[in-house]
Amino acid sequence: MTDPQQSVTPEPAVPRPRDPRFSAVPRPRDPRFSAMAVSGTLAVVLGGAALLIPAPYVVEAPGPTFNTIGEVNDQPLIEVSGAETYPAEGELSLTTVSVQGGPNRQVSIFEAFSGWIDPERDVQPEEIVYPPGTTQSELREQGTVAMTSSQDAAIAAALGELDIAFSESLTVAGLAPDSASLDALQEGDVLSSIDGTDVVDISTIRTALNDAGGDAVELTVERDGASTQVTVVPKRSEEGNYQLGVLLSSTFQFPFDVSIQLDNVVGPSAGTMFALGIIDILTEGDLTGGRSFAGTGSIDSVGNVGPIGGIAQKLTGARTDGAEVFLAPAANCDEVVGHIPAGLTVVSIETLDDAVEAVEMLGNGGNASSLPSCS
């Protein structure tokens, strides 16, 4: 009998000798298995590589917003020197679109596919967005020039809205291939008058051309330091307006300095919100009533608001960043319908005056139902 206090170690089993009749014989590997394994691995590798192959698409997504009456990197986005300014509350935010693809960086098939299934993104063929052959440096330069021109036009439009005098000169920067002015105007010509009326801004040209109804107009231009008179028979555009067929650049003389600090944002679409921000800073009281507005739209020196791209993404970005009201160019209304996020009110605008009226009314507690909308 075993002592219960002692541990018992069982004796090891004695192995039986293997019966040679049942010895394992190595079975040859089925070559089909090897082929399938290699094929499967290759498919995974090729599939993964295919997802990384550049795709000829551009993916647009909601970008950040910037409050034009606020600060960026601890600096005022808009600074005015040489004129009295006033603190502004609320938000008048410009909206942006984050763009992947094209000359900046080609997207992969995976990124394009992700954009297709994401309702907040838009995927378009690269050739529709960028002219073939466009380089990254060209794209950046064009965007920077457009942003600078937009800022100058915004300042002019804002000062015009506030009845603050400034001067503008219009210079011929280029001519269209089928321009009505090919034999009359040259690059560098500064337009002084049209049919006896001094050219003070672009609206002077537009009014005179449409009043002439297609008849010849007399232009006085400054060329090589001398005054020259030329005659041009304008052409009618598809929209029904009469045009000289020239690209005009504006040079402004403002009574004080306005600087806009905003890096890594290019293009003309922030013009309207720049103008609103300048007006609020130069006007006593709060234009917004402390509310959060966002918007977009290009602008010319006389305050006409023009269409822009990426409106659906800008609506989403605005609401994500807390905007209550969005100011949208009337020409973009077709793209606005069906893309308005819940809780965001959209007001349609055609001019800077429309935008100011809408912000003032809503900032004072007015009802948006009386304002134009994109419905």
mmCIF file of C-alpha atoms in Angstrom:
data_model
loop_
_atom_site.group_PDB
_atom_site.id
_atom_site.type_symbol
_atom_site.label_atom_id
_atom_site.label_comp_id
_atom_site.label_asym_id
_atom_site.label_seq_id
_atom_site.Cartn_x
_atom_site.Cartn_y
_atom_site.Cartn_z
ATOM 1 C CA MET A 1 0.000 0.000 0.000
ATOM 2 C CA THR A 2 1.385 3.362 -0.879
ATOM 3 C CA ASP A 3 2.024 6.073 1.742
ATOM 4 C CA PRO A 4 -0.535 8.822 1.001
ATOM 5 C CA GLN A 5 2.095 11.509 1.785
ATOM 6 C CA GLN A 6 4.370 10.318 -0.999
ATOM 7 C CA SER A 7 3.959 11.344 -4.634
ATOM 8 C CA VAL A 8 3.719 8.630 -7.182
ATOM 9 C CA THR A 9 5.494 8.870 -10.532
ATOM 10 C CA PRO A 10 3.985 6.508 -13.053
ATOM 11 C CA GLU A 11 6.402 4.253 -14.876
ATOM 12 C CA PRO A 12 7.068 5.246 -18.463
ATOM 13 C CA ALA A 13 5.328 3.201 -21.117
ATOM 14 C CA VAL A 14 7.534 0.862 -23.066
ATOM 15 C CA PRO A 15 7.179 1.589 -26.809
ATOM 16 C CA ARG A 16 6.138 -1.244 -29.031
ATOM 17 C CA PRO A 17 8.250 -2.044 -32.056
ATOM 18 C CA ARG A 18 6.757 -0.592 -35.295
ATOM 19 C CA ASP A 19 5.207 -3.151 -37.588
ATOM 20 C CA PRO A 20 7.067 -2.790 -40.883
ATOM 21 C CA ARG A 21 3.868 -3.567 -42.743
ATOM 22 C CA PHE A 22 2.373 -0.261 -41.628
ATOM 23 C CA SER A 23 5.427 2.029 -41.991
ATOM 24 C CA ALA A 24 4.509 5.496 -43.429
ATOM 25 C CA VAL A 25 5.690 6.005 -46.990
ATOM 26 C CA PRO A 26 6.128 9.717 -48.038
ATOM 27 C CA ARG A 27 3.433 10.645 -50.551
ATOM 28 C CA PRO A 28 4.562 12.828 -53.462
ATOM 29 C CA ARG A 29 3.133 16.465 -53.376
ATOM 30 C CA ASP A 30 0.357 17.055 -55.904
ATOM 31 C CA PRO A 31 1.803 19.523 -58.454
ATOM 32 C CA ARG A 32 -1.643 21.100 -58.803
ATOM 33 C CA PHE A 33 -1.494 22.244 -55.169
ATOM 34 C CA SER A 34 1.801 24.043 -55.742
ATOM 35 C CA ALA A 35 0.455 25.713 -58.870
ATOM 36 C CA MET A 36 -2.664 26.886 -57.026
ATOM 37 C CA ALA A 37 -0.599 28.249 -54.134
ATOM 38 C CA VAL A 38 1.668 30.179 -56.470
ATOM 39 C CA SER A 39 -1.306 31.485 -58.462
ATOM 40 C CA GLY A 40 -3.107 32.591 -55.316
ATOM 41 C CA THR A 41 -0.072 34.397 -53.978
ATOM 42 C CA LEU A 42 0.516 36.053 -57.327
ATOM 43 C CA ALA A 43 -3.121 37.169 -57.505
ATOM 44 C CA VAL A 44 -2.900 38.745 -54.051
ATOM 45 C CA VAL A 45 0.337 40.543 -54.932
ATOM 46 C CA LEU A 46 -0.989 41.762 -58.288
ATOM 47 C CA GLY A 47 -4.287 42.801 -56.737
ATOM 48 C CA GLY A 48 -2.500 44.807 -54.053
ATOM 49 C CA ALA A 49 -0.242 46.396 -56.653
ATOM 50 C CA ALA A 50 -3.221 47.276 -58.842
ATOM 51 C CA LEU A 51 -4.759 49.217 -55.950
ATOM 52 C CA LEU A 52 -1.633 51.356 -55.827
ATOM 53 C CA ILE A 53 -1.383 52.006 -59.578
ATOM 54 C CA PRO A 54 -2.036 55.701 -60.402
ATOM 55 C CA ALA A 55 -5.507 56.331 -61.832
ATOM 56 C CA PRO A 56 -6.406 59.195 -64.223
ATOM 57 C CA TYR A 57 -8.992 60.685 -61.861
ATOM 58 C CA VAL A 58 -9.394 63.653 -59.549
ATOM 59 C CA VAL A 59 -11.064 63.233 -56.152
ATOM 60 C CA GLU A 60 -12.688 66.275 -54.552
ATOM 61 C CA ALA A 61 -13.515 66.221 -50.831
ATOM 62 C CA PRO A 62 -14.737 68.811 -48.300
ATOM 63 C CA GLY A 63 -11.862 71.059 -47.211
ATOM 64 C CA PRO A 64 -11.413 73.284 -44.156
ATOM 65 C CA THR A 65 -13.200 76.596 -43.651
ATOM 66 C CA PHE A 66 -11.574 79.893 -42.625
ATOM 67 C CA ASN A 67 -13.348 82.690 -40.788
ATOM 68 C CA THR A 68 -12.560 85.919 -42.665
ATOM 69 C CA ILE A 69 -13.269 88.024 -39.556
ATOM 70 C CA GLY A 70 -11.238 85.706 -37.355
ATOM 71 C CA GLU A 71 -7.635 84.569 -37.060
ATOM 72 C CA VAL A 72 -5.411 82.020 -38.775
ATOM 73 C CA ASN A 73 -2.277 80.911 -36.922
ATOM 74 C CA ASP A 74 -2.887 83.618 -34.297
ATOM 75 C CA GLN A 75 -2.948 86.355 -36.949
ATOM 76 C CA PRO A 76 -6.016 88.212 -38.285
ATOM 77 C CA LEU A 77 -6.992 86.770 -41.649
ATOM 78 C CA ILE A 78 -7.822 90.303 -42.855
ATOM 79 C CA GLU A 79 -5.838 93.309 -41.622
ATOM 80 C CA VAL A 80 -6.595 96.942 -42.458
ATOM 81 C CA SER A 81 -4.135 99.768 -41.872
ATOM 82 C CA GLY A 82 -4.811 103.442 -42.493
ATOM 83 C CA ALA A 83 -8.549 103.294 -41.728
ATOM 84 C CA GLU A 84 -10.672 102.875 -38.612
ATOM 85 C CA THR A 85 -11.702 99.274 -37.946
ATOM 86 C CA TYR A 86 -14.113 97.607 -35.568
ATOM 87 C CA PRO A 87 -14.064 94.222 -33.779
ATOM 88 C CA ALA A 88 -16.368 91.673 -35.380
ATOM 89 C CA GLU A 89 -18.175 88.746 -33.795
ATOM 90 C CA GLY A 90 -19.630 85.628 -35.407
ATOM 91 C CA GLU A 91 -18.276 83.935 -38.502
ATOM 92 C CA LEU A 92 -18.089 84.778 -42.196
ATOM 93 C CA SER A 93 -16.228 81.711 -43.371
ATOM 94 C CA LEU A 94 -14.839 80.975 -46.800
ATOM 95 C CA THR A 95 -15.048 77.335 -47.821
ATOM 96 C CA THR A 96 -12.540 75.151 -49.640
ATOM 97 C CA VAL A 97 -12.252 71.856 -51.497
ATOM 98 C CA SER A 98 -9.489 69.341 -50.869
ATOM 99 C CA VAL A 99 -8.331 68.047 -54.263
ATOM 100 C CA GLN A 100 -6.363 64.848 -54.854
ATOM 101 C CA GLY A 101 -5.101 63.854 -58.260
ATOM 102 C CA GLY A 102 -3.988 65.684 -61.357
ATOM 103 C CA PRO A 103 -0.613 67.416 -61.637
ATOM 104 C CA ASN A 104 -0.233 67.651 -57.832
ATOM 105 C CA ARG A 105 -0.353 63.923 -57.100
ATOM 106 C CA GLN A 106 -2.047 61.115 -58.950
ATOM 107 C CA VAL A 107 -4.545 59.066 -56.963
ATOM 108 C CA SER A 108 -4.556 55.283 -56.809
ATOM 109 C CA ILE A 109 -7.364 53.019 -57.962
ATOM 110 C CA PHE A 110 -8.151 52.395 -54.289
ATOM 111 C CA GLU A 111 -8.463 56.144 -53.590
ATOM 112 C CA ALA A 112 -10.653 56.640 -56.662
ATOM 113 C CA PHE A 113 -12.888 53.717 -55.660
ATOM 114 C CA SER A 114 -13.164 55.077 -52.111
ATOM 115 C CA GLY A 115 -14.272 58.402 -53.593
ATOM 116 C CA TRP A 116 -16.928 56.745 -55.750
ATOM 117 C CA ILE A 117 -18.597 55.114 -52.751
ATOM 118 C CA ASP A 118 -18.323 58.163 -50.477
ATOM 119 C CA PRO A 119 -21.333 60.498 -50.989
ATOM 120 C CA GLU A 120 -19.310 63.455 -49.694
ATOM 121 C CA ARG A 121 -16.699 63.109 -52.453
ATOM 122 C CA ASP A 122 -16.734 63.642 -56.186
ATOM 123 C CA VAL A 123 -14.586 61.722 -58.691
ATOM 124 C CA GLN A 124 -14.021 63.087 -62.188
ATOM 125 C CA PRO A 125 -11.705 62.169 -65.067
ATOM 126 C CA GLU A 126 -8.499 64.163 -64.841
ATOM 127 C CA GLU A 127 -8.791 65.600 -68.368
ATOM 128 C CA ILE A 128 -12.116 67.270 -67.476
ATOM 129 C CA VAL A 129 -10.591 69.129 -64.531
ATOM 130 C CA TYR A 130 -7.132 69.973 -65.906
ATOM 131 C CA PRO A 131 -6.082 70.703 -69.493
ATOM 132 C CA PRO A 132 -3.762 67.963 -70.827
ATOM 133 C CA GLY A 133 -0.119 68.740 -70.190
ATOM 134 C CA THR A 134 -0.714 71.053 -67.238
ATOM 135 C CA THR A 135 2.232 70.911 -64.831
ATOM 136 C CA GLN A 136 2.207 71.295 -61.065
ATOM 137 C CA SER A 137 4.116 74.596 -61.237
ATOM 138 C CA GLU A 138 1.706 75.969 -63.865
ATOM 139 C CA LEU A 139 -1.270 74.943 -61.772
ATOM 140 C CA ARG A 140 0.150 76.575 -58.667
ATOM 141 C CA GLU A 141 1.003 79.770 -60.529
ATOM 142 C CA GLN A 142 -2.465 80.011 -62.074
ATOM 143 C CA GLY A 143 -4.128 79.433 -58.718
ATOM 144 C CA THR A 144 -1.963 82.020 -56.984
ATOM 145 C CA VAL A 145 -2.659 84.640 -59.669
ATOM 146 C CA ALA A 146 -6.395 83.909 -59.422
ATOM 147 C CA MET A 147 -6.285 84.267 -55.634
ATOM 148 C CA THR A 148 -4.413 87.590 -55.824
ATOM 149 C CA SER A 149 -6.834 88.968 -58.422
ATOM 150 C CA SER A 150 -9.741 87.751 -56.312
ATOM 151 C CA GLN A 151 -8.436 89.591 -53.257
ATOM 152 C CA ASP A 152 -7.996 92.847 -55.195
ATOM 153 C CA ALA A 153 -11.489 92.533 -56.671
ATOM 154 C CA ALA A 154 -12.912 91.760 -53.215
ATOM 155 C CA ILE A 155 -11.334 94.889 -51.734
ATOM 156 C CA ALA A 156 -12.685 96.990 -54.611
ATOM 157 C CA ALA A 157 -16.162 95.473 -54.303
ATOM 158 C CA ALA A 158 -16.210 96.010 -50.528
ATOM 159 C CA LEU A 159 -15.116 99.651 -50.809
ATOM 160 C CA GLY A 160 -17.682 100.213 -53.548
ATOM 161 C CA GLU A 161 -20.385 98.768 -51.306
ATOM 162 C CA LEU A 162 -19.309 101.205 -48.568
ATOM 163 C CA ASP A 163 -19.090 104.161 -50.994
ATOM 164 C CA ILE A 164 -15.365 104.588 -50.353
ATOM 165 C CA ALA A 165 -13.634 106.058 -53.422
ATOM 166 C CA PHE A 166 -10.737 104.315 -55.183
ATOM 167 C CA SER A 167 -9.407 104.178 -58.727
ATOM 168 C CA GLU A 168 -9.166 101.270 -61.172
ATOM 169 C CA SER A 169 -7.397 101.054 -64.502
ATOM 170 C CA LEU A 170 -8.033 98.302 -67.050
ATOM 171 C CA THR A 171 -5.177 96.926 -69.136
ATOM 172 C CA VAL A 172 -5.418 94.523 -72.091
ATOM 173 C CA ALA A 173 -3.697 91.344 -70.899
ATOM 174 C CA GLY A 174 -4.538 89.182 -73.924
ATOM 175 C CA LEU A 175 -6.789 88.731 -76.957
ATOM 176 C CA ALA A 176 -8.962 85.780 -77.918
ATOM 177 C CA PRO A 177 -8.104 83.997 -81.209
ATOM 178 C CA ASP A 178 -11.308 85.307 -82.824
ATOM 179 C CA SER A 179 -11.310 88.593 -80.932
ATOM 180 C CA ALA A 180 -13.278 91.527 -82.293
ATOM 181 C CA SER A 181 -10.285 93.667 -81.307
ATOM 182 C CA LEU A 182 -7.506 91.813 -83.145
ATOM 183 C CA ASP A 183 -6.696 94.702 -85.491
ATOM 184 C CA ALA A 184 -7.368 97.458 -82.964
ATOM 185 C CA LEU A 185 -6.099 96.638 -79.474
ATOM 186 C CA GLN A 186 -2.745 95.324 -78.281
ATOM 187 C CA GLU A 187 -1.498 93.737 -75.072
ATOM 188 C CA GLY A 188 -0.512 96.485 -72.669
ATOM 189 C CA ASP A 189 -3.103 98.988 -73.872
ATOM 190 C CA VAL A 190 -4.757 100.842 -70.985
ATOM 191 C CA LEU A 191 -8.409 101.673 -71.692
ATOM 192 C CA SER A 192 -9.146 105.328 -70.962
ATOM 193 C CA SER A 193 -12.599 105.910 -72.456
ATOM 194 C CA ILE A 194 -15.301 104.264 -74.519
ATOM 195 C CA ASP A 195 -17.667 106.337 -76.686
ATOM 196 C CA GLY A 196 -16.619 109.434 -74.756
ATOM 197 C CA THR A 197 -17.236 107.958 -71.281
ATOM 198 C CA ASP A 198 -14.263 107.614 -68.932
ATOM 199 C CA VAL A 199 -13.532 103.985 -68.049
ATOM 200 C CA VAL A 200 -13.705 103.745 -64.260
ATOM 201 C CA ASP A 201 -14.313 100.004 -63.958
ATOM 202 C CA ILE A 202 -15.410 96.952 -65.952
ATOM 203 C CA SER A 203 -19.080 97.949 -65.707
ATOM 204 C CA THR A 204 -18.315 101.047 -67.809
ATOM 205 C CA ILE A 205 -17.195 98.785 -70.659
ATOM 206 C CA ARG A 206 -20.129 96.393 -70.326
ATOM 207 C CA THR A 207 -22.716 99.176 -70.254
ATOM 208 C CA ALA A 208 -21.273 100.992 -73.272
ATOM 209 C CA LEU A 209 -21.044 97.789 -75.360
ATOM 210 C CA ASN A 210 -24.612 96.739 -74.614
ATOM 211 C CA ASP A 211 -25.937 100.281 -75.176
ATOM 212 C CA ALA A 212 -24.274 100.283 -78.607
ATOM 213 C CA GLY A 213 -26.210 97.126 -79.459
ATOM 214 C CA GLY A 214 -23.473 95.700 -81.653
ATOM 215 C CA ASP A 215 -22.536 98.925 -83.416
ATOM 216 C CA ALA A 216 -18.914 100.086 -83.546
ATOM 217 C CA VAL A 217 -17.512 101.749 -80.408
ATOM 218 C CA GLU A 218 -14.703 104.294 -80.150
ATOM 219 C CA LEU A 219 -11.996 103.493 -77.624
ATOM 220 C CA THR A 220 -9.267 105.775 -76.328
ATOM 221 C CA VAL A 221 -6.241 103.848 -75.048
ATOM 222 C CA GLU A 222 -2.871 104.725 -73.550
ATOM 223 C CA ARG A 223 -0.191 102.972 -75.630
ATOM 224 C CA ASP A 224 3.561 103.467 -75.271
ATOM 225 C CA GLY A 225 3.005 106.701 -73.378
ATOM 226 C CA ALA A 226 0.675 108.229 -75.958
ATOM 227 C CA SER A 227 -3.091 108.472 -76.314
ATOM 228 C CA THR A 228 -4.521 106.527 -79.273
ATOM 229 C CA GLN A 229 -8.061 106.159 -80.611
ATOM 230 C CA VAL A 230 -9.296 102.908 -82.144
ATOM 231 C CA THR A 231 -12.620 101.577 -83.423
ATOM 232 C CA VAL A 232 -13.962 98.124 -82.555
ATOM 233 C CA VAL A 233 -17.118 96.333 -83.721
ATOM 234 C CA PRO A 234 -17.978 94.082 -80.756
ATOM 235 C CA LYS A 235 -19.144 90.488 -81.131
ATOM 236 C CA ARG A 236 -22.151 89.007 -79.413
ATOM 237 C CA SER A 237 -21.516 86.125 -76.995
ATOM 238 C CA GLU A 238 -23.671 83.006 -76.581
ATOM 239 C CA GLU A 239 -25.172 84.651 -73.474
ATOM 240 C CA GLY A 240 -26.285 87.631 -75.584
ATOM 241 C CA ASN A 241 -23.761 90.188 -74.323
ATOM 242 C CA TYR A 242 -21.497 92.214 -76.596
ATOM 243 C CA GLN A 243 -17.757 91.784 -76.038
ATOM 244 C CA LEU A 244 -14.434 93.200 -77.188
ATOM 245 C CA GLY A 245 -12.836 89.742 -77.057
ATOM 246 C CA VAL A 246 -10.004 90.769 -74.749
ATOM 247 C CA LEU A 247 -8.735 89.665 -71.348
ATOM 248 C CA LEU A 248 -8.522 92.667 -69.041
ATOM 249 C CA SER A 249 -6.419 92.956 -65.908
ATOM 250 C CA SER A 250 -7.222 95.523 -63.224
ATOM 251 C CA THR A 251 -4.818 97.738 -61.344
ATOM 252 C CA PHE A 252 -6.251 99.442 -58.250
ATOM 253 C CA GLN A 253 -5.299 102.435 -56.156
ATOM 254 C CA PHE A 254 -6.930 102.097 -52.734
ATOM 255 C CA PRO A 255 -7.026 104.843 -50.074
ATOM 256 C CA PHE A 256 -5.638 102.483 -47.400
ATOM 257 C CA ASP A 257 -3.983 99.082 -47.137
ATOM 258 C CA VAL A 258 -5.905 95.821 -46.843
ATOM 259 C CA SER A 259 -3.877 92.620 -46.483
ATOM 260 C CA ILE A 260 -5.229 89.076 -46.505
ATOM 261 C CA GLN A 261 -3.168 86.348 -44.829
ATOM 262 C CA LEU A 262 -4.074 82.882 -46.058
ATOM 263 C CA ASP A 263 -1.594 80.244 -47.187
ATOM 264 C CA ASN A 264 -2.203 77.057 -49.189
ATOM 265 C CA VAL A 265 -5.544 78.265 -50.565
ATOM 266 C CA VAL A 266 -5.658 79.209 -54.241
ATOM 267 C CA GLY A 267 -8.255 80.177 -56.843
ATOM 268 C CA PRO A 268 -10.900 82.897 -57.102
ATOM 269 C CA SER A 269 -13.787 81.345 -55.167
ATOM 270 C CA ALA A 270 -13.175 83.105 -51.829
ATOM 271 C CA GLY A 271 -13.804 86.586 -53.260
ATOM 272 C CA THR A 272 -17.327 87.066 -51.955
ATOM 273 C CA MET A 273 -16.460 86.041 -48.406
ATOM 274 C CA PHE A 274 -13.332 88.231 -48.440
ATOM 275 C CA ALA A 275 -15.507 91.199 -49.419
ATOM 276 C CA LEU A 276 -18.019 90.479 -46.640
ATOM 277 C CA GLY A 277 -15.217 90.194 -44.097
ATOM 278 C CA ILE A 278 -13.727 93.539 -45.167
ATOM 279 C CA ILE A 279 -17.145 95.226 -44.931
ATOM 280 C CA ASP A 280 -17.722 93.861 -41.417
ATOM 281 C CA ILE A 281 -14.291 94.982 -40.210
ATOM 282 C CA LEU A 282 -14.800 98.503 -41.605
ATOM 283 C CA THR A 283 -18.356 98.828 -40.268
ATOM 284 C CA GLU A 284 -19.318 99.542 -36.670
ATOM 285 C CA GLY A 285 -21.378 96.761 -35.093
ATOM 286 C CA ASP A 286 -21.657 93.094 -36.003
ATOM 287 C CA LEU A 287 -22.841 92.288 -39.500
ATOM 288 C CA THR A 288 -23.539 88.674 -38.470
ATOM 289 C CA GLY A 289 -25.314 89.292 -35.171
ATOM 290 C CA GLY A 290 -22.927 86.696 -33.750
ATOM 291 C CA ARG A 291 -24.212 83.928 -36.047
ATOM 292 C CA SER A 292 -22.146 81.531 -38.140
ATOM 293 C CA PHE A 293 -22.267 82.143 -41.892
ATOM 294 C CA ALA A 294 -20.250 80.437 -44.633
ATOM 295 C CA GLY A 295 -20.246 80.785 -48.383
ATOM 296 C CA THR A 296 -18.410 80.898 -51.669
ATOM 297 C CA GLY A 297 -18.370 82.700 -54.991
ATOM 298 C CA SER A 298 -15.978 84.624 -57.176
ATOM 299 C CA ILE A 299 -16.465 88.377 -57.354
ATOM 300 C CA ASP A 300 -15.564 91.225 -59.688
ATOM 301 C CA SER A 301 -14.666 94.783 -58.745
ATOM 302 C CA VAL A 302 -18.271 95.985 -59.011
ATOM 303 C CA GLY A 303 -19.675 93.216 -56.802
ATOM 304 C CA ASN A 304 -21.060 90.637 -59.229
ATOM 305 C CA VAL A 305 -20.894 87.139 -57.732
ATOM 306 C CA GLY A 306 -19.836 84.341 -60.084
ATOM 307 C CA PRO A 307 -20.083 80.526 -60.029
ATOM 308 C CA ILE A 308 -17.397 78.233 -58.641
ATOM 309 C CA GLY A 309 -16.565 74.518 -58.545
ATOM 310 C CA GLY A 310 -16.974 71.958 -55.768
ATOM 311 C CA ILE A 311 -20.156 73.464 -54.326
ATOM 312 C CA ALA A 312 -21.419 70.141 -52.904
ATOM 313 C CA GLN A 313 -18.178 69.569 -50.995
ATOM 314 C CA LYS A 314 -18.192 73.165 -49.716
ATOM 315 C CA LEU A 315 -21.724 72.763 -48.365
ATOM 316 C CA THR A 316 -20.645 69.679 -46.420
ATOM 317 C CA GLY A 317 -17.488 71.333 -45.124
ATOM 318 C CA ALA A 318 -19.434 74.393 -43.998
ATOM 319 C CA ARG A 319 -21.978 72.397 -42.018
ATOM 320 C CA THR A 320 -19.286 70.161 -40.510
ATOM 321 C CA ASP A 321 -17.546 73.276 -39.189
ATOM 322 C CA GLY A 322 -20.757 74.600 -37.641
ATOM 323 C CA ALA A 323 -22.189 77.028 -40.205
ATOM 324 C CA GLU A 324 -25.896 77.815 -39.928
ATOM 325 C CA VAL A 325 -26.304 79.714 -43.216
ATOM 326 C CA PHE A 326 -24.550 79.222 -46.555
ATOM 327 C CA LEU A 327 -24.332 81.933 -49.243
ATOM 328 C CA ALA A 328 -24.286 80.255 -52.675
ATOM 329 C CA PRO A 329 -23.879 81.856 -56.117
ATOM 330 C CA ALA A 330 -27.190 81.784 -57.967
ATOM 331 C CA ALA A 331 -25.412 80.275 -60.979
ATOM 332 C CA ASN A 332 -24.544 77.215 -58.845
ATOM 333 C CA CYS A 333 -28.102 76.538 -57.654
ATOM 334 C CA ASP A 334 -28.574 73.488 -59.919
ATOM 335 C CA GLU A 335 -25.609 71.844 -58.156
ATOM 336 C CA VAL A 336 -26.814 72.895 -54.709
ATOM 337 C CA VAL A 337 -30.189 71.143 -54.958
ATOM 338 C CA GLY A 338 -29.975 67.675 -53.428
ATOM 339 C CA HIS A 339 -26.699 68.367 -51.625
ATOM 340 C CA ILE A 340 -27.795 70.571 -48.720
ATOM 341 C CA PRO A 341 -26.811 69.006 -45.357
ATOM 342 C CA ALA A 342 -29.421 68.838 -42.614
ATOM 343 C CA GLY A 343 -29.493 71.981 -40.484
ATOM 344 C CA LEU A 344 -27.937 74.260 -43.123
ATOM 345 C CA THR A 345 -29.920 77.106 -44.697
ATOM 346 C CA VAL A 346 -28.831 78.113 -48.205
ATOM 347 C CA VAL A 347 -29.359 81.621 -49.560
ATOM 348 C CA SER A 348 -28.888 82.314 -53.272
ATOM 349 C CA ILE A 349 -26.951 85.487 -54.143
ATOM 350 C CA GLU A 350 -26.064 87.261 -57.390
ATOM 351 C CA THR A 351 -24.281 90.335 -56.037
ATOM 352 C CA LEU A 352 -22.342 91.454 -52.986
ATOM 353 C CA ASP A 353 -25.298 93.660 -52.104
ATOM 354 C CA ASP A 354 -27.488 90.509 -51.982
ATOM 355 C CA ALA A 355 -24.982 88.900 -49.611
ATOM 356 C CA VAL A 356 -24.796 91.906 -47.285
ATOM 357 C CA GLU A 357 -28.584 92.193 -47.160
ATOM 358 C CA ALA A 358 -28.977 88.488 -46.332
ATOM 359 C CA VAL A 359 -26.349 88.491 -43.562
ATOM 360 C CA GLU A 360 -27.685 91.693 -41.992
ATOM 361 C CA MET A 361 -31.281 90.479 -42.028
ATOM 362 C CA LEU A 362 -30.535 87.027 -40.644
ATOM 363 C CA GLY A 363 -28.042 88.462 -38.156
ATOM 364 C CA ASN A 364 -30.833 90.657 -36.825
ATOM 365 C CA GLY A 365 -33.131 87.669 -36.372
ATOM 366 C CA GLY A 366 -34.953 87.829 -39.704
ATOM 367 C CA ASN A 367 -36.585 84.865 -41.430
ATOM 368 C CA ALA A 368 -34.706 83.197 -44.284
ATOM 369 C CA SER A 369 -37.979 82.264 -46.014
ATOM 370 C CA SER A 370 -38.141 85.765 -47.511
ATOM 371 C CA LEU A 371 -34.702 85.399 -49.139
ATOM 372 C CA PRO A 372 -33.907 83.702 -52.472
ATOM 373 C CA SER A 373 -32.948 80.034 -52.114
ATOM 374 C CA CYS A 374 -31.793 77.178 -54.319
ATOM 375 C CA SER A 375 -34.951 75.082 -54.298
#
